[in-house]
Amino acid sequence: MKATGILRRIDELGRVVIPKEIRKSMKMREGEELEIYTTDEEVVLKKYSELSSLDGFASSLALSVYKVTGKSVVVSDTDKVIASSGKGVIGEGEAIPEKLSAVINARRKTVLEGEKCLPLGGEGIKAQVIIPILAAGDLFGAFVLQSKEPLTKADESLAATGASFFESQIDR
């Protein structure tokens, strides 16, 4: 853990304000959920990601899609990779690039080809489809399918199915 040197008092209702600098560096937004852990001497606040709780499913699905299609898969929440499978693809737990974050936040299916493809690992990527994972109007992340070959409509449908799977698993 990194020491910040910032002190805050607990108010009469038990609330503590997380300093703006920390919220900004951690990309915390208003209304976002935090998990609270305790040890004998610490209270730890951790950004909560519903997709992180599905990491086993995500890894299995990503691997299955890769084995069957040969196309790389990345499943991410809004900040980091939850699961990935494919040659040289960005690893699990890594922060997602800002450009992918912007595409996810647009909340719509995005198909990229050639030079427009985002750097998510892998050499010679020629096509990507990025499907946001939305449940009850809330944005949770994205399902990304990428290939060294042009993508077909069936590939786009497969990516949409992957995103839909996670949407159905999120309890809202």
PDB file of N, CA, C and O in Angstrom, residues 17-96:
ATOM      1  N   VAL A  17     -14.445  11.337   3.842  1.00  0.00           N
ATOM      2  CA  VAL A  17     -14.344  11.825   2.469  1.00  0.00           C
ATOM      3  C   VAL A  17     -13.037  11.318   1.861  1.00  0.00           C
ATOM      4  O   VAL A  17     -11.965  11.481   2.439  1.00  0.00           O
ATOM      5  N   ILE A  18     -13.143  10.683   0.700  1.00  0.00           N
ATOM      6  CA  ILE A  18     -11.945  10.261  -0.029  1.00  0.00           C
ATOM      7  C   ILE A  18     -11.465  11.473  -0.811  1.00  0.00           C
ATOM      8  O   ILE A  18     -12.228  12.038  -1.603  1.00  0.00           O
ATOM      9  N   PRO A  19     -10.222  11.899  -0.601  1.00  0.00           N
ATOM     10  CA  PRO A  19      -9.727  13.108  -1.262  1.00  0.00           C
ATOM     11  C   PRO A  19      -9.850  13.049  -2.787  1.00  0.00           C
ATOM     12  O   PRO A  19      -9.727  11.973  -3.398  1.00  0.00           O
ATOM     13  N   LYS A  20     -10.108  14.198  -3.379  1.00  0.00           N
ATOM     14  CA  LYS A  20     -10.305  14.313  -4.822  1.00  0.00           C
ATOM     15  C   LYS A  20      -9.122  13.740  -5.600  1.00  0.00           C
ATOM     16  O   LYS A  20      -9.309  13.071  -6.609  1.00  0.00           O
ATOM     17  N   GLU A  21      -7.908  14.004  -5.127  1.00  0.00           N
ATOM     18  CA  GLU A  21      -6.712  13.527  -5.832  1.00  0.00           C
ATOM     19  C   GLU A  21      -6.700  12.003  -5.918  1.00  0.00           C
ATOM     20  O   GLU A  21      -6.328  11.419  -6.938  1.00  0.00           O
ATOM     21  N   ILE A  22      -7.111  11.346  -4.843  1.00  0.00           N
ATOM     22  CA  ILE A  22      -7.145   9.883  -4.828  1.00  0.00           C
ATOM     23  C   ILE A  22      -8.272   9.378  -5.723  1.00  0.00           C
ATOM     24  O   ILE A  22      -8.090   8.432  -6.495  1.00  0.00           O
ATOM     25  N   ARG A  23      -9.453  10.003  -5.637  1.00  0.00           N
ATOM     26  CA  ARG A  23     -10.560   9.581  -6.497  1.00  0.00           C
ATOM     27  C   ARG A  23     -10.188   9.719  -7.963  1.00  0.00           C
ATOM     28  O   ARG A  23     -10.487   8.832  -8.774  1.00  0.00           O
ATOM     29  N   LYS A  24      -9.504  10.789  -8.303  1.00  0.00           N
ATOM     30  CA  LYS A  24      -9.103  11.017  -9.694  1.00  0.00           C
ATOM     31  C   LYS A  24      -8.063   9.983 -10.143  1.00  0.00           C
ATOM     32  O   LYS A  24      -8.189   9.397 -11.212  1.00  0.00           O
ATOM     33  N   SER A  25      -7.052   9.746  -9.338  1.00  0.00           N
ATOM     34  CA  SER A  25      -5.999   8.798  -9.726  1.00  0.00           C
ATOM     35  C   SER A  25      -6.526   7.370  -9.797  1.00  0.00           C
ATOM     36  O   SER A  25      -6.038   6.561 -10.584  1.00  0.00           O
ATOM     37  N   MET A  26      -7.555   7.053  -9.009  1.00  0.00           N
ATOM     38  CA  MET A  26      -8.144   5.710  -9.004  1.00  0.00           C
ATOM     39  C   MET A  26      -9.345   5.604  -9.956  1.00  0.00           C
ATOM     40  O   MET A  26      -9.995   4.573 -10.027  1.00  0.00           O
ATOM     41  N   LYS A  27      -9.647   6.701 -10.652  1.00  0.00           N
ATOM     42  CA  LYS A  27     -10.784   6.764 -11.583  1.00  0.00           C
ATOM     43  C   LYS A  27     -12.083   6.371 -10.893  1.00  0.00           C
ATOM     44  O   LYS A  27     -12.890   5.609 -11.417  1.00  0.00           O
ATOM     45  N   MET A  28     -12.279   6.911  -9.695  1.00  0.00           N
ATOM     46  CA  MET A  28     -13.510   6.663  -8.943  1.00  0.00           C
ATOM     47  C   MET A  28     -14.525   7.725  -9.314  1.00  0.00           C
ATOM     48  O   MET A  28     -14.204   8.906  -9.349  1.00  0.00           O
ATOM     49  N   ARG A  29     -15.752   7.271  -9.580  1.00  0.00           N
ATOM     50  CA  ARG A  29     -16.813   8.193  -9.965  1.00  0.00           C
ATOM     51  C   ARG A  29     -17.933   8.164  -8.928  1.00  0.00           C
ATOM     52  O   ARG A  29     -18.118   7.168  -8.224  1.00  0.00           O
ATOM     53  N   GLU A  30     -18.681   9.237  -8.884  1.00  0.00           N
ATOM     54  CA  GLU A  30     -19.814   9.325  -7.968  1.00  0.00           C
ATOM     55  C   GLU A  30     -20.782   8.183  -8.228  1.00  0.00           C
ATOM     56  O   GLU A  30     -21.073   7.841  -9.374  1.00  0.00           O
ATOM     57  N   GLY A  31     -21.246   7.561  -7.174  1.00  0.00           N
ATOM     58  CA  GLY A  31     -22.196   6.464  -7.292  1.00  0.00           C
ATOM     59  C   GLY A  31     -21.556   5.097  -7.451  1.00  0.00           C
ATOM     60  O   GLY A  31     -22.235   4.076  -7.395  1.00  0.00           O
ATOM     61  N   GLU A  32     -20.234   5.065  -7.647  1.00  0.00           N
ATOM     62  CA  GLU A  32     -19.533   3.798  -7.811  1.00  0.00           C
ATOM     63  C   GLU A  32     -19.479   3.055  -6.480  1.00  0.00           C
ATOM     64  O   GLU A  32     -19.401   3.673  -5.422  1.00  0.00           O
ATOM     65  N   GLU A  33     -19.519   1.733  -6.548  1.00  0.00           N
ATOM     66  CA  GLU A  33     -19.507   0.929  -5.330  1.00  0.00           C
ATOM     67  C   GLU A  33     -18.081   0.597  -4.905  1.00  0.00           C
ATOM     68  O   GLU A  33     -17.194   0.438  -5.741  1.00  0.00           O
ATOM     69  N   LEU A  34     -17.879   0.508  -3.587  1.00  0.00           N
ATOM     70  CA  LEU A  34     -16.596   0.124  -3.012  1.00  0.00           C
ATOM     71  C   LEU A  34     -16.806  -1.093  -2.121  1.00  0.00           C
ATOM     72  O   LEU A  34     -17.821  -1.192  -1.431  1.00  0.00           O
ATOM     73  N   GLU A  35     -15.848  -1.999  -2.137  1.00  0.00           N
ATOM     74  CA  GLU A  35     -15.851  -3.116  -1.195  1.00  0.00           C
ATOM     75  C   GLU A  35     -15.056  -2.673   0.021  1.00  0.00           C
ATOM     76  O   GLU A  35     -14.061  -1.960  -0.107  1.00  0.00           O
ATOM     77  N   ILE A  36     -15.483  -3.117   1.192  1.00  0.00           N
ATOM     78  CA  ILE A  36     -14.793  -2.759   2.425  1.00  0.00           C
ATOM     79  C   ILE A  36     -14.265  -4.028   3.076  1.00  0.00           C
ATOM     80  O   ILE A  36     -15.021  -4.969   3.323  1.00  0.00           O
ATOM     81  N   TYR A  37     -12.963  -4.051   3.313  1.00  0.00           N
ATOM     82  CA  TYR A  37     -12.300  -5.172   3.971  1.00  0.00           C
ATOM     83  C   TYR A  37     -11.679  -4.661   5.262  1.00  0.00           C
ATOM     84  O   TYR A  37     -11.321  -3.485   5.364  1.00  0.00           O
ATOM     85  N   THR A  38     -11.523  -5.556   6.227  1.00  0.00           N
ATOM     86  CA  THR A  38     -10.832  -5.171   7.451  1.00  0.00           C
ATOM     87  C   THR A  38      -9.797  -6.232   7.810  1.00  0.00           C
ATOM     88  O   THR A  38      -9.942  -7.408   7.480  1.00  0.00           O
ATOM     89  N   THR A  39      -8.746  -5.766   8.465  1.00  0.00           N
ATOM     90  CA  THR A  39      -7.776  -6.641   9.104  1.00  0.00           C
ATOM     91  C   THR A  39      -7.769  -6.217  10.561  1.00  0.00           C
ATOM     92  O   THR A  39      -8.595  -5.408  10.974  1.00  0.00           O
ATOM     93  N   ASP A  40      -6.816  -6.704  11.340  1.00  0.00           N
ATOM     94  CA  ASP A  40      -6.767  -6.301  12.747  1.00  0.00           C
ATOM     95  C   ASP A  40      -6.554  -4.800  12.908  1.00  0.00           C
ATOM     96  O   ASP A  40      -7.051  -4.200  13.854  1.00  0.00           O
ATOM     97  N   GLU A  41      -5.821  -4.190  11.961  1.00  0.00           N
ATOM     98  CA  GLU A  41      -5.468  -2.775  12.121  1.00  0.00           C
ATOM     99  C   GLU A  41      -5.824  -1.899  10.926  1.00  0.00           C
ATOM    100  O   GLU A  41      -5.485  -0.720  10.911  1.00  0.00           O
ATOM    101  N   GLU A  42      -6.467  -2.454   9.908  1.00  0.00           N
ATOM    102  CA  GLU A  42      -6.718  -1.675   8.705  1.00  0.00           C
ATOM    103  C   GLU A  42      -8.162  -1.806   8.238  1.00  0.00           C
ATOM    104  O   GLU A  42      -8.797  -2.829   8.428  1.00  0.00           O
ATOM    105  N   VAL A  43      -8.624  -0.742   7.607  1.00  0.00           N
ATOM    106  CA  VAL A  43      -9.864  -0.753   6.848  1.00  0.00           C
ATOM    107  C   VAL A  43      -9.433  -0.465   5.411  1.00  0.00           C
ATOM    108  O   VAL A  43      -8.790   0.545   5.143  1.00  0.00           O
ATOM    109  N   VAL A  44      -9.763  -1.374   4.502  1.00  0.00           N
ATOM    110  CA  VAL A  44      -9.339  -1.238   3.112  1.00  0.00           C
ATOM    111  C   VAL A  44     -10.571  -1.024   2.243  1.00  0.00           C
ATOM    112  O   VAL A  44     -11.538  -1.787   2.315  1.00  0.00           O
ATOM    113  N   LEU A  45     -10.535   0.018   1.426  1.00  0.00           N
ATOM    114  CA  LEU A  45     -11.593   0.286   0.457  1.00  0.00           C
ATOM    115  C   LEU A  45     -11.071  -0.128  -0.910  1.00  0.00           C
ATOM    116  O   LEU A  45      -9.986   0.270  -1.313  1.00  0.00           O
ATOM    117  N   LYS A  46     -11.859  -0.924  -1.626  1.00  0.00           N
ATOM    118  CA  LYS A  46     -11.443  -1.400  -2.941  1.00  0.00           C
ATOM    119  C   LYS A  46     -12.572  -1.142  -3.928  1.00  0.00           C
ATOM    120  O   LYS A  46     -13.742  -1.391  -3.619  1.00  0.00           O
ATOM    121  N   LYS A  47     -12.210  -0.632  -5.120  1.00  0.00           N
ATOM    122  CA  LYS A  47     -13.219  -0.446  -6.153  1.00  0.00           C
ATOM    123  C   LYS A  47     -13.870  -1.790  -6.438  1.00  0.00           C
ATOM    124  O   LYS A  47     -13.197  -2.792  -6.569  1.00  0.00           O
ATOM    125  N   TYR A  48     -15.180  -1.788  -6.512  1.00  0.00           N
ATOM    126  CA  TYR A  48     -15.912  -3.027  -6.755  1.00  0.00           C
ATOM    127  C   TYR A  48     -16.201  -3.171  -8.241  1.00  0.00           C
ATOM    128  O   TYR A  48     -16.607  -2.219  -8.903  1.00  0.00           O
ATOM    129  N   SER A  49     -15.972  -4.355  -8.751  1.00  0.00           N
ATOM    130  CA  SER A  49     -16.278  -4.665 -10.144  1.00  0.00           C
ATOM    131  C   SER A  49     -17.097  -5.940 -10.159  1.00  0.00           C
ATOM    132  O   SER A  49     -16.615  -6.998  -9.764  1.00  0.00           O
ATOM    133  N   GLU A  50     -18.350  -5.832 -10.601  1.00  0.00           N
ATOM    134  CA  GLU A  50     -19.188  -7.029 -10.672  1.00  0.00           C
ATOM    135  C   GLU A  50     -18.604  -8.046 -11.629  1.00  0.00           C
ATOM    136  O   GLU A  50     -18.746  -9.247 -11.425  1.00  0.00           O
ATOM    137  N   LEU A  51     -17.937  -7.581 -12.674  1.00  0.00           N
ATOM    138  CA  LEU A  51     -17.337  -8.523 -13.616  1.00  0.00           C
ATOM    139  C   LEU A  51     -16.175  -9.287 -12.983  1.00  0.00           C
ATOM    140  O   LEU A  51     -15.924 -10.434 -13.337  1.00  0.00           O
ATOM    141  N   SER A  52     -15.473  -8.670 -12.043  1.00  0.00           N
ATOM    142  CA  SER A  52     -14.376  -9.374 -11.371  1.00  0.00           C
ATOM    143  C   SER A  52     -14.874 -10.611 -10.643  1.00  0.00           C
ATOM    144  O   SER A  52     -14.168 -11.612 -10.553  1.00  0.00           O
ATOM    145  N   SER A  53     -16.089 -10.549 -10.136  1.00  0.00           N
ATOM    146  CA  SER A  53     -16.636 -11.709  -9.440  1.00  0.00           C
ATOM    147  C   SER A  53     -16.972 -12.835 -10.422  1.00  0.00           C
ATOM    148  O   SER A  53     -17.218 -13.959 -10.014  1.00  0.00           O
ATOM    149  N   LEU A  54     -16.970 -12.540 -11.715  1.00  0.00           N
ATOM    150  CA  LEU A  54     -17.244 -13.530 -12.754  1.00  0.00           C
ATOM    151  C   LEU A  54     -15.978 -13.932 -13.504  1.00  0.00           C
ATOM    152  O   LEU A  54     -16.043 -14.431 -14.625  1.00  0.00           O
ATOM    153  N   ASP A  55     -14.817 -13.711 -12.885  1.00  0.00           N
ATOM    154  CA  ASP A  55     -13.556 -13.939 -13.597  1.00  0.00           C
ATOM    155  C   ASP A  55     -13.362 -15.389 -14.032  1.00  0.00           C
ATOM    156  O   ASP A  55     -12.799 -15.657 -15.090  1.00  0.00           O
ATOM    157  N   GLY A  56     -13.856 -16.343 -13.261  1.00  0.00           N
ATOM    158  CA  GLY A  56     -13.753 -17.746 -13.657  1.00  0.00           C
ATOM    159  C   GLY A  56     -14.549 -18.030 -14.924  1.00  0.00           C
ATOM    160  O   GLY A  56     -14.054 -18.671 -15.857  1.00  0.00           O
ATOM    161  N   PHE A  57     -15.795 -17.533 -14.958  1.00  0.00           N
ATOM    162  CA  PHE A  57     -16.614 -17.668 -16.159  1.00  0.00           C
ATOM    163  C   PHE A  57     -15.956 -16.958 -17.336  1.00  0.00           C
ATOM    164  O   PHE A  57     -15.916 -17.475 -18.451  1.00  0.00           O
ATOM    165  N   ALA A  58     -15.462 -15.754 -17.074  1.00  0.00           N
ATOM    166  CA  ALA A  58     -14.858 -14.948 -18.135  1.00  0.00           C
ATOM    167  C   ALA A  58     -13.652 -15.658 -18.739  1.00  0.00           C
ATOM    168  O   ALA A  58     -13.497 -15.711 -19.966  1.00  0.00           O
ATOM    169  N   SER A  59     -12.796 -16.220 -17.894  1.00  0.00           N
ATOM    170  CA  SER A  59     -11.614 -16.933 -18.390  1.00  0.00           C
ATOM    171  C   SER A  59     -12.008 -18.152 -19.216  1.00  0.00           C
ATOM    172  O   SER A  59     -11.442 -18.406 -20.283  1.00  0.00           O
ATOM    173  N   SER A  60     -12.992 -18.906 -18.738  1.00  0.00           N
ATOM    174  CA  SER A  60     -13.450 -20.089 -19.468  1.00  0.00           C
ATOM    175  C   SER A  60     -14.061 -19.719 -20.809  1.00  0.00           C
ATOM    176  O   SER A  60     -13.777 -20.362 -21.834  1.00  0.00           O
ATOM    177  N   LEU A  61     -14.880 -18.687 -20.820  1.00  0.00           N
ATOM    178  CA  LEU A  61     -15.512 -18.262 -22.068  1.00  0.00           C
ATOM    179  C   LEU A  61     -14.471 -17.743 -23.054  1.00  0.00           C
ATOM    180  O   LEU A  61     -14.496 -18.094 -24.239  1.00  0.00           O
ATOM    181  N   ALA A  62     -13.541 -16.922 -22.576  1.00  0.00           N
ATOM    182  CA  ALA A  62     -12.500 -16.373 -23.451  1.00  0.00           C
ATOM    183  C   ALA A  62     -11.662 -17.495 -24.063  1.00  0.00           C
ATOM    184  O   ALA A  62     -11.380 -17.494 -25.273  1.00  0.00           O
ATOM    185  N   LEU A  63     -11.283 -18.467 -23.259  1.00  0.00           N
ATOM    186  CA  LEU A  63     -10.484 -19.585 -23.749  1.00  0.00           C
ATOM    187  C   LEU A  63     -11.273 -20.425 -24.752  1.00  0.00           C
ATOM    188  O   LEU A  63     -10.751 -20.816 -25.802  1.00  0.00           O
ATOM    189  N   SER A  64     -12.540 -20.680 -24.462  1.00  0.00           N
ATOM    190  CA  SER A  64     -13.372 -21.472 -25.371  1.00  0.00           C
ATOM    191  C   SER A  64     -13.528 -20.786 -26.724  1.00  0.00           C
ATOM    192  O   SER A  64     -13.398 -21.425 -27.769  1.00  0.00           O
ATOM    193  N   VAL A  65     -13.809 -19.486 -26.705  1.00  0.00           N
ATOM    194  CA  VAL A  65     -13.960 -18.750 -27.964  1.00  0.00           C
ATOM    195  C   VAL A  65     -12.651 -18.776 -28.747  1.00  0.00           C
ATOM    196  O   VAL A  65     -12.641 -19.004 -29.959  1.00  0.00           O
ATOM    197  N   TYR A  66     -11.526 -18.583 -28.062  1.00  0.00           N
ATOM    198  CA  TYR A  66     -10.224 -18.610 -28.735  1.00  0.00           C
ATOM    199  C   TYR A  66      -9.937 -19.985 -29.347  1.00  0.00           C
ATOM    200  O   TYR A  66      -9.507 -20.088 -30.494  1.00  0.00           O
ATOM    201  N   LYS A  67     -10.213 -21.050 -28.586  1.00  0.00           N
ATOM    202  CA  LYS A  67      -9.940 -22.404 -29.088  1.00  0.00           C
ATOM    203  C   LYS A  67     -10.785 -22.727 -30.318  1.00  0.00           C
ATOM    204  O   LYS A  67     -10.317 -23.357 -31.254  1.00  0.00           O
ATOM    205  N   VAL A  68     -12.041 -22.324 -30.311  1.00  0.00           N
ATOM    206  CA  VAL A  68     -12.951 -22.656 -31.408  1.00  0.00           C
ATOM    207  C   VAL A  68     -12.725 -21.775 -32.634  1.00  0.00           C
ATOM    208  O   VAL A  68     -12.748 -22.255 -33.761  1.00  0.00           O
ATOM    209  N   THR A  69     -12.470 -20.472 -32.409  1.00  0.00           N
ATOM    210  CA  THR A  69     -12.401 -19.538 -33.542  1.00  0.00           C
ATOM    211  C   THR A  69     -10.986 -19.125 -33.935  1.00  0.00           C
ATOM    212  O   THR A  69     -10.774 -18.649 -35.043  1.00  0.00           O
ATOM    213  N   GLY A  70     -10.039 -19.235 -32.988  1.00  0.00           N
ATOM    214  CA  GLY A  70      -8.689 -18.738 -33.242  1.00  0.00           C
ATOM    215  C   GLY A  70      -8.581 -17.232 -33.098  1.00  0.00           C
ATOM    216  O   GLY A  70      -7.528 -16.641 -33.340  1.00  0.00           O
ATOM    217  N   LYS A  71      -9.667 -16.599 -32.678  1.00  0.00           N
ATOM    218  CA  LYS A  71      -9.686 -15.140 -32.495  1.00  0.00           C
ATOM    219  C   LYS A  71      -9.447 -14.814 -31.023  1.00  0.00           C
ATOM    220  O   LYS A  71      -9.946 -15.502 -30.144  1.00  0.00           O
ATOM    221  N   SER A  72      -8.684 -13.768 -30.785  1.00  0.00           N
ATOM    222  CA  SER A  72      -8.363 -13.368 -29.417  1.00  0.00           C
ATOM    223  C   SER A  72      -9.557 -12.695 -28.755  1.00  0.00           C
ATOM    224  O   SER A  72     -10.342 -12.014 -29.416  1.00  0.00           O
ATOM    225  N   VAL A  73      -9.656 -12.863 -27.445  1.00  0.00           N
ATOM    226  CA  VAL A  73     -10.768 -12.313 -26.670  1.00  0.00           C
ATOM    227  C   VAL A  73     -10.220 -11.542 -25.478  1.00  0.00           C
ATOM    228  O   VAL A  73      -9.283 -11.990 -24.823  1.00  0.00           O
ATOM    229  N   VAL A  74     -10.822 -10.395 -25.216  1.00  0.00           N
ATOM    230  CA  VAL A  74     -10.536  -9.621 -24.006  1.00  0.00           C
ATOM    231  C   VAL A  74     -11.879  -9.287 -23.370  1.00  0.00           C
ATOM    232  O   VAL A  74     -12.770  -8.776 -24.039  1.00  0.00           O
ATOM    233  N   VAL A  75     -12.014  -9.604 -22.087  1.00  0.00           N
ATOM    234  CA  VAL A  75     -13.184  -9.200 -21.312  1.00  0.00           C
ATOM    235  C   VAL A  75     -12.669  -8.225 -20.266  1.00  0.00           C
ATOM    236  O   VAL A  75     -11.746  -8.546 -19.515  1.00  0.00           O
ATOM    237  N   SER A  76     -13.245  -7.029 -20.257  1.00  0.00           N
ATOM    238  CA  SER A  76     -12.761  -6.024 -19.304  1.00  0.00           C
ATOM    239  C   SER A  76     -13.917  -5.395 -18.553  1.00  0.00           C
ATOM    240  O   SER A  76     -15.046  -5.386 -19.033  1.00  0.00           O
ATOM    241  N   ASP A  77     -13.588  -4.874 -17.354  1.00  0.00           N
ATOM    242  CA  ASP A  77     -14.540  -3.982 -16.718  1.00  0.00           C
ATOM    243  C   ASP A  77     -14.183  -2.596 -17.251  1.00  0.00           C
ATOM    244  O   ASP A  77     -13.518  -2.477 -18.274  1.00  0.00           O
ATOM    245  N   THR A  78     -14.572  -1.549 -16.593  1.00  0.00           N
ATOM    246  CA  THR A  78     -14.295  -0.219 -17.128  1.00  0.00           C
ATOM    247  C   THR A  78     -12.871   0.257 -16.853  1.00  0.00           C
ATOM    248  O   THR A  78     -12.475   1.306 -17.346  1.00  0.00           O
ATOM    249  N   ASP A  79     -12.098  -0.526 -16.089  1.00  0.00           N
ATOM    250  CA  ASP A  79     -10.736  -0.120 -15.741  1.00  0.00           C
ATOM    251  C   ASP A  79      -9.650  -1.116 -16.122  1.00  0.00           C
ATOM    252  O   ASP A  79      -8.550  -0.730 -16.476  1.00  0.00           O
ATOM    253  N   LYS A  80      -9.956  -2.409 -16.016  1.00  0.00           N
ATOM    254  CA  LYS A  80      -8.895  -3.407 -16.208  1.00  0.00           C
ATOM    255  C   LYS A  80      -9.419  -4.655 -16.909  1.00  0.00           C
ATOM    256  O   LYS A  80     -10.624  -4.880 -16.987  1.00  0.00           O
ATOM    257  N   VAL A  81      -8.476  -5.470 -17.375  1.00  0.00           N
ATOM    258  CA  VAL A  81      -8.811  -6.719 -18.049  1.00  0.00           C
ATOM    259  C   VAL A  81      -9.208  -7.756 -16.995  1.00  0.00           C
ATOM    260  O   VAL A  81      -8.471  -7.993 -16.043  1.00  0.00           O
ATOM    261  N   ILE A  82     -10.365  -8.367 -17.186  1.00  0.00           N
ATOM    262  CA  ILE A  82     -10.863  -9.408 -16.287  1.00  0.00           C
ATOM    263  C   ILE A  82     -10.391 -10.770 -16.778  1.00  0.00           C
ATOM    264  O   ILE A  82     -10.003 -11.634 -15.998  1.00  0.00           O
ATOM    265  N   ALA A  83     -10.425 -10.976 -18.086  1.00  0.00           N
ATOM    266  CA  ALA A  83      -9.990 -12.246 -18.683  1.00  0.00           C
ATOM    267  C   ALA A  83      -9.543 -11.982 -20.105  1.00  0.00           C
ATOM    268  O   ALA A  83     -10.030 -11.058 -20.761  1.00  0.00           O
ATOM    269  N   SER A  84      -8.595 -12.790 -20.574  1.00  0.00           N
ATOM    270  CA  SER A  84      -8.149 -12.675 -21.959  1.00  0.00           C
ATOM    271  C   SER A  84      -7.614 -14.014 -22.421  1.00  0.00           C
ATOM    272  O   SER A  84      -7.169 -14.825 -21.611  1.00  0.00           O
ATOM    273  N   SER A  85      -7.693 -14.235 -23.722  1.00  0.00           N
ATOM    274  CA  SER A  85      -7.159 -15.448 -24.300  1.00  0.00           C
ATOM    275  C   SER A  85      -6.764 -15.168 -25.736  1.00  0.00           C
ATOM    276  O   SER A  85      -7.483 -14.488 -26.464  1.00  0.00           O
ATOM    277  N   GLY A  86      -5.604 -15.661 -26.119  1.00  0.00           N
ATOM    278  CA  GLY A  86      -5.102 -15.451 -27.470  1.00  0.00           C
ATOM    279  C   GLY A  86      -3.625 -15.142 -27.420  1.00  0.00           C
ATOM    280  O   GLY A  86      -3.079 -14.829 -26.366  1.00  0.00           O
ATOM    281  N   LYS A  87      -2.983 -15.230 -28.561  1.00  0.00           N
ATOM    282  CA  LYS A  87      -1.541 -15.007 -28.620  1.00  0.00           C
ATOM    283  C   LYS A  87      -1.202 -13.532 -28.420  1.00  0.00           C
ATOM    284  O   LYS A  87      -1.667 -12.668 -29.152  1.00  0.00           O
ATOM    285  N   GLY A  88      -0.383 -13.269 -27.395  1.00  0.00           N
ATOM    286  CA  GLY A  88       0.118 -11.918 -27.162  1.00  0.00           C
ATOM    287  C   GLY A  88      -0.910 -10.901 -26.728  1.00  0.00           C
ATOM    288  O   GLY A  88      -0.635  -9.715 -26.722  1.00  0.00           O
ATOM    289  N   VAL A  89      -2.108 -11.334 -26.358  1.00  0.00           N
ATOM    290  CA  VAL A  89      -3.154 -10.393 -25.982  1.00  0.00           C
ATOM    291  C   VAL A  89      -2.857  -9.797 -24.601  1.00  0.00           C
ATOM    292  O   VAL A  89      -2.166 -10.405 -23.792  1.00  0.00           O
ATOM    293  N   ILE A  90      -3.372  -8.617 -24.343  1.00  0.00           N
ATOM    294  CA  ILE A  90      -3.187  -7.920 -23.072  1.00  0.00           C
ATOM    295  C   ILE A  90      -3.588  -8.844 -21.918  1.00  0.00           C
ATOM    296  O   ILE A  90      -4.562  -9.578 -22.027  1.00  0.00           O
ATOM    297  N   GLY A  91      -2.815  -8.832 -20.838  1.00  0.00           N
ATOM    298  CA  GLY A  91      -3.003  -9.787 -19.752  1.00  0.00           C
ATOM    299  C   GLY A  91      -4.058  -9.419 -18.732  1.00  0.00           C
ATOM    300  O   GLY A  91      -4.402  -8.250 -18.560  1.00  0.00           O
ATOM    301  N   GLU A  92      -4.534 -10.436 -18.040  1.00  0.00           N
ATOM    302  CA  GLU A  92      -5.516 -10.251 -16.983  1.00  0.00           C
ATOM    303  C   GLU A  92      -4.948  -9.364 -15.878  1.00  0.00           C
ATOM    304  O   GLU A  92      -3.793  -9.481 -15.514  1.00  0.00           O
ATOM    305  N   GLY A  93      -5.768  -8.455 -15.386  1.00  0.00           N
ATOM    306  CA  GLY A  93      -5.349  -7.548 -14.326  1.00  0.00           C
ATOM    307  C   GLY A  93      -4.707  -6.269 -14.829  1.00  0.00           C
ATOM    308  O   GLY A  93      -4.552  -5.319 -14.074  1.00  0.00           O
ATOM    309  N   GLU A  94      -4.334  -6.227 -16.107  1.00  0.00           N
ATOM    310  CA  GLU A  94      -3.711  -5.018 -16.653  1.00  0.00           C
ATOM    311  C   GLU A  94      -4.760  -3.934 -16.880  1.00  0.00           C
ATOM    312  O   GLU A  94      -5.915  -4.226 -17.202  1.00  0.00           O
ATOM    313  N   ALA A  95      -4.340  -2.693 -16.732  1.00  0.00           N
ATOM    314  CA  ALA A  95      -5.238  -1.567 -16.997  1.00  0.00           C
ATOM    315  C   ALA A  95      -5.555  -1.522 -18.484  1.00  0.00           C
ATOM    316  O   ALA A  95      -4.699  -1.824 -19.318  1.00  0.00           O
ATOM    317  N   ILE A  96      -6.787  -1.162 -18.796  1.00  0.00           N
ATOM    318  CA  ILE A  96      -7.140  -1.039 -20.206  1.00  0.00           C
ATOM    319  C   ILE A  96      -6.652   0.310 -20.732  1.00  0.00           C
ATOM    320  O   ILE A  96      -6.592   1.289 -19.988  1.00  0.00           O
TER     321      ILE A  96
END
